[in-house]
Amino acid sequence: MSALLIRNAKVLTMDDARPRAEAVALAHGRVAAVGGEAEAAAAAGPGAQVIDAGGRTVLPGFIDPHNHLLSTAESLAAVDAGYPAVGSVADLVAAIAEEALRTPAGQWIRAFGMDDAKYPEGRPTRRLLDEATTEHPVIIYHVSGHQAVVNTEALRLAGISEDAADPAGGALLRDEGGRLTGMVLDSAMELLLPLAVDVGCHGPNFHTDLPADQLLGWLEAARTPYLAAGLTTVCDPQVSRRELRVYRAAHAAGMLPLRTVGMPLSHQLDELTAIGLAGPFGDDRLRLGAMKFYCDGTLLGGTASFSTPYGERGQFPGSLYWAPEKLAALVARAAGEGWQVAIHTQGDAAMEHTLAAIAAAAKAGGPDPRPRIEHCGHPTPEQVKRFTDYGVIPVNQPNFLHDSGGDFLRRLGPRAHRLQPMREELDLGLRPALSSDSFVSSLRPMDTIANAVRRRTREGEEIGADQAVTLYEALRAHTLDAAHALGMEDRIGSLAPGRLADAVVLDQDVEALPHDRLAEVSALVTVLDGRIAHDARG
């Protein structure tokens, strides 16, 4: 493996011992030296490949600690129902009708990214989707991943009749006459498609039963957009045996696009306990990390659990996946088996139950538990202070503030300004991490960083401007602090001698850019494990 020398750079190392440098030497899959050009060139040695950064920013490879890698790969191969390309029910029906023209009759049509909160007609229904096709079963995943809408043919294939009962942790929505609308919430998604696994009421089920070679092909195709964004490590926050089998096969074949950490969903706790397995487990390319739990639903879909219901008419009381005492017992049992725990939590009422579960886990777990709260939507100031009692790691996704901030302001009113209070978390000494929740939002770290810094909606309104962070804090939260969330800060997340050789040369000097241009930035060169994995220099 030849050495790499990155020179003429503005290196932000994320290493407190030497936070800035001019050059980096990478050799034998590790960082060999960081400092001045002469020092780095000597460490790289003669014959090293040279990357002239041209005064651009160089960082450790970006780390996304909450990114559904395989599901994102699936979404990239499906119909794009995302806003603003699809901004109404009419647009949605037209997109499905167009896909039906090139899809054999009887074959599933799948779409991702529907954001019906922005549709002037309101939520789509199965009857409207039937206008697009009655010859194909259709499923359209909500942008949150917690809901879907299907057509009549999909309900027929799934055997869901008008008198079907709601499952625990989910709902089949009905119209005023009691007829199924085709919209299904949370665990009711389990009823729709042939599924690779049964997750019960442990979370939304998007683990569809698809041929392994098809999934592997989509995963391989995702290499380009991920590496072009400067990502070198992701953590898939909901891994079942389906995902793990695909990731293992890709790893064995040398096709795994980047370092991947899997968080097993909690429905597997009994099976993993029976064989004595707990994370961290694996190698530096593929490993198991924390265990994932769900407390409440989704802000985007109206199922987040707040102490005061939200919505324009207070119509969203929210819902819980577990009775609070059951969640606490489940999380404590996992911690007792040695797992780091990560709990999906949005509303302040759900946050109270999550903190009780984390307190129970603290009594059962080890000395460095690092409990994660995924999304960490709306903690109260008092709850954020209690995060410090347990070393809670808030895993934030400020892309939501841009993508759906206008909806949050409308549905939550002044409460929307407290969503993802990252400034407050940092000021209390916590280490929040930034992430995308892709496929739910853009996988590009610079989009996430821009939204953490700007705190503006798609329409340009401020949303919690007092919770904005600095550019450096945002970059650190997507590198070193993201590595800390994964328990891997001893090997990734900083450019320090001995760390794994993951780096990104951005295509601009980000510190010289106005904040409203940060989202324009991409990776010029991405280095993974000491090798150039993406090169946009021509």
Coordinates of C-alpha atoms in Angstrom, one line a residue, residues 64-67 235 237 263 290-297 299 304-305 327 331 340-361 369-398 400 418-422 425 430-437 477 481-482 484-486:
D64 CA -22.8 9.4 10.3
P65 CA -23.9 7.7 13.6
H66 CA -27.5 7.3 12.4
N67 CA -27.8 6.4 8.8
C235 CA -23.9 3.4 11.8
P237 CA -29.5 2.3 13.6
M263 CA -27.2 -1.4 15.8
A290 CA -25.3 -0.3 20.5
M291 CA -28.8 -1.9 20.7
K292 CA -31.7 0.1 19.3
F293 CA -35.0 0.7 21.2
Y294 CA -38.1 2.8 20.4
C295 CA -40.0 4.9 22.9
D296 CA -42.5 7.0 20.8
G297 CA -43.3 7.6 17.2
L299 CA -42.6 14.2 14.8
A304 CA -44.4 11.8 18.8
S305 CA -45.5 11.7 22.5
L327 CA -39.3 -0.1 28.2
V331 CA -33.4 -1.4 28.3
Q340 CA -24.7 0.3 24.9
V341 CA -28.3 1.4 24.5
A342 CA -29.8 3.8 22.0
I343 CA -33.5 4.9 22.4
H344 CA -35.5 6.7 19.7
T345 CA -37.2 9.5 21.5
Q346 CA -39.0 12.6 20.2
G347 CA -41.6 14.3 22.5
D348 CA -41.0 15.5 26.0
A349 CA -43.4 13.0 27.5
A350 CA -41.5 10.2 25.8
M351 CA -38.3 11.8 27.0
E352 CA -39.3 11.3 30.6
H353 CA -39.9 7.6 30.0
T354 CA -36.5 7.3 28.2
L355 CA -34.7 9.0 31.0
A356 CA -36.3 6.5 33.4
A357 CA -35.1 3.6 31.2
I358 CA -31.6 5.1 31.1
A359 CA -31.6 5.4 34.9
A360 CA -32.5 1.7 35.1
A361 CA -29.8 0.9 32.6
P369 CA -22.4 3.2 29.2
R370 CA -22.7 6.2 26.8
P371 CA -26.5 6.0 26.4
R372 CA -27.7 7.5 23.2
I373 CA -31.0 9.3 22.5
E374 CA -31.8 9.0 18.8
H375 CA -33.3 12.2 17.3
C376 CA -33.7 13.7 20.8
G377 CA -36.4 15.9 19.5
H378 CA -37.9 18.0 22.3
P379 CA -36.3 17.6 25.7
T380 CA -37.2 20.2 28.3
P381 CA -34.4 22.3 29.9
E382 CA -34.7 20.3 33.0
Q383 CA -34.4 17.0 31.0
V384 CA -31.3 18.3 29.2
K385 CA -29.7 19.0 32.6
R386 CA -30.5 15.4 33.7
F387 CA -28.7 14.1 30.5
T388 CA -25.5 15.1 32.3
D389 CA -26.2 12.6 35.1
Y390 CA -25.8 9.7 32.7
G391 CA -23.5 11.0 30.0
V392 CA -26.3 11.0 27.5
I393 CA -25.3 11.4 23.8
P394 CA -28.0 13.3 21.9
V395 CA -27.9 12.1 18.3
N396 CA -29.4 15.1 16.4
Q397 CA -30.6 15.5 12.8
P398 CA -31.0 19.2 12.0
F400 CA -35.4 18.0 9.8
R418 CA -36.7 24.0 21.4
L419 CA -36.3 21.1 18.9
Q420 CA -32.9 19.6 19.0
P421 CA -31.4 22.1 21.5
M422 CA -27.8 21.5 20.5
E425 CA -26.4 20.5 25.2
L430 CA -22.5 17.1 26.6
R431 CA -21.2 15.7 23.3
P432 CA -24.1 15.7 20.9
A433 CA -23.4 14.0 17.5
L434 CA -24.7 15.1 14.1
S435 CA -26.3 12.6 11.8
S436 CA -28.7 12.4 8.8
D437 CA -31.2 9.7 9.4
A477 CA -20.0 16.7 15.9
D481 CA -18.0 13.3 18.6
A482 CA -19.8 11.0 16.2
H484 CA -17.4 9.0 20.5
A485 CA -21.1 8.0 20.1
L486 CA -19.9 4.8 18.4

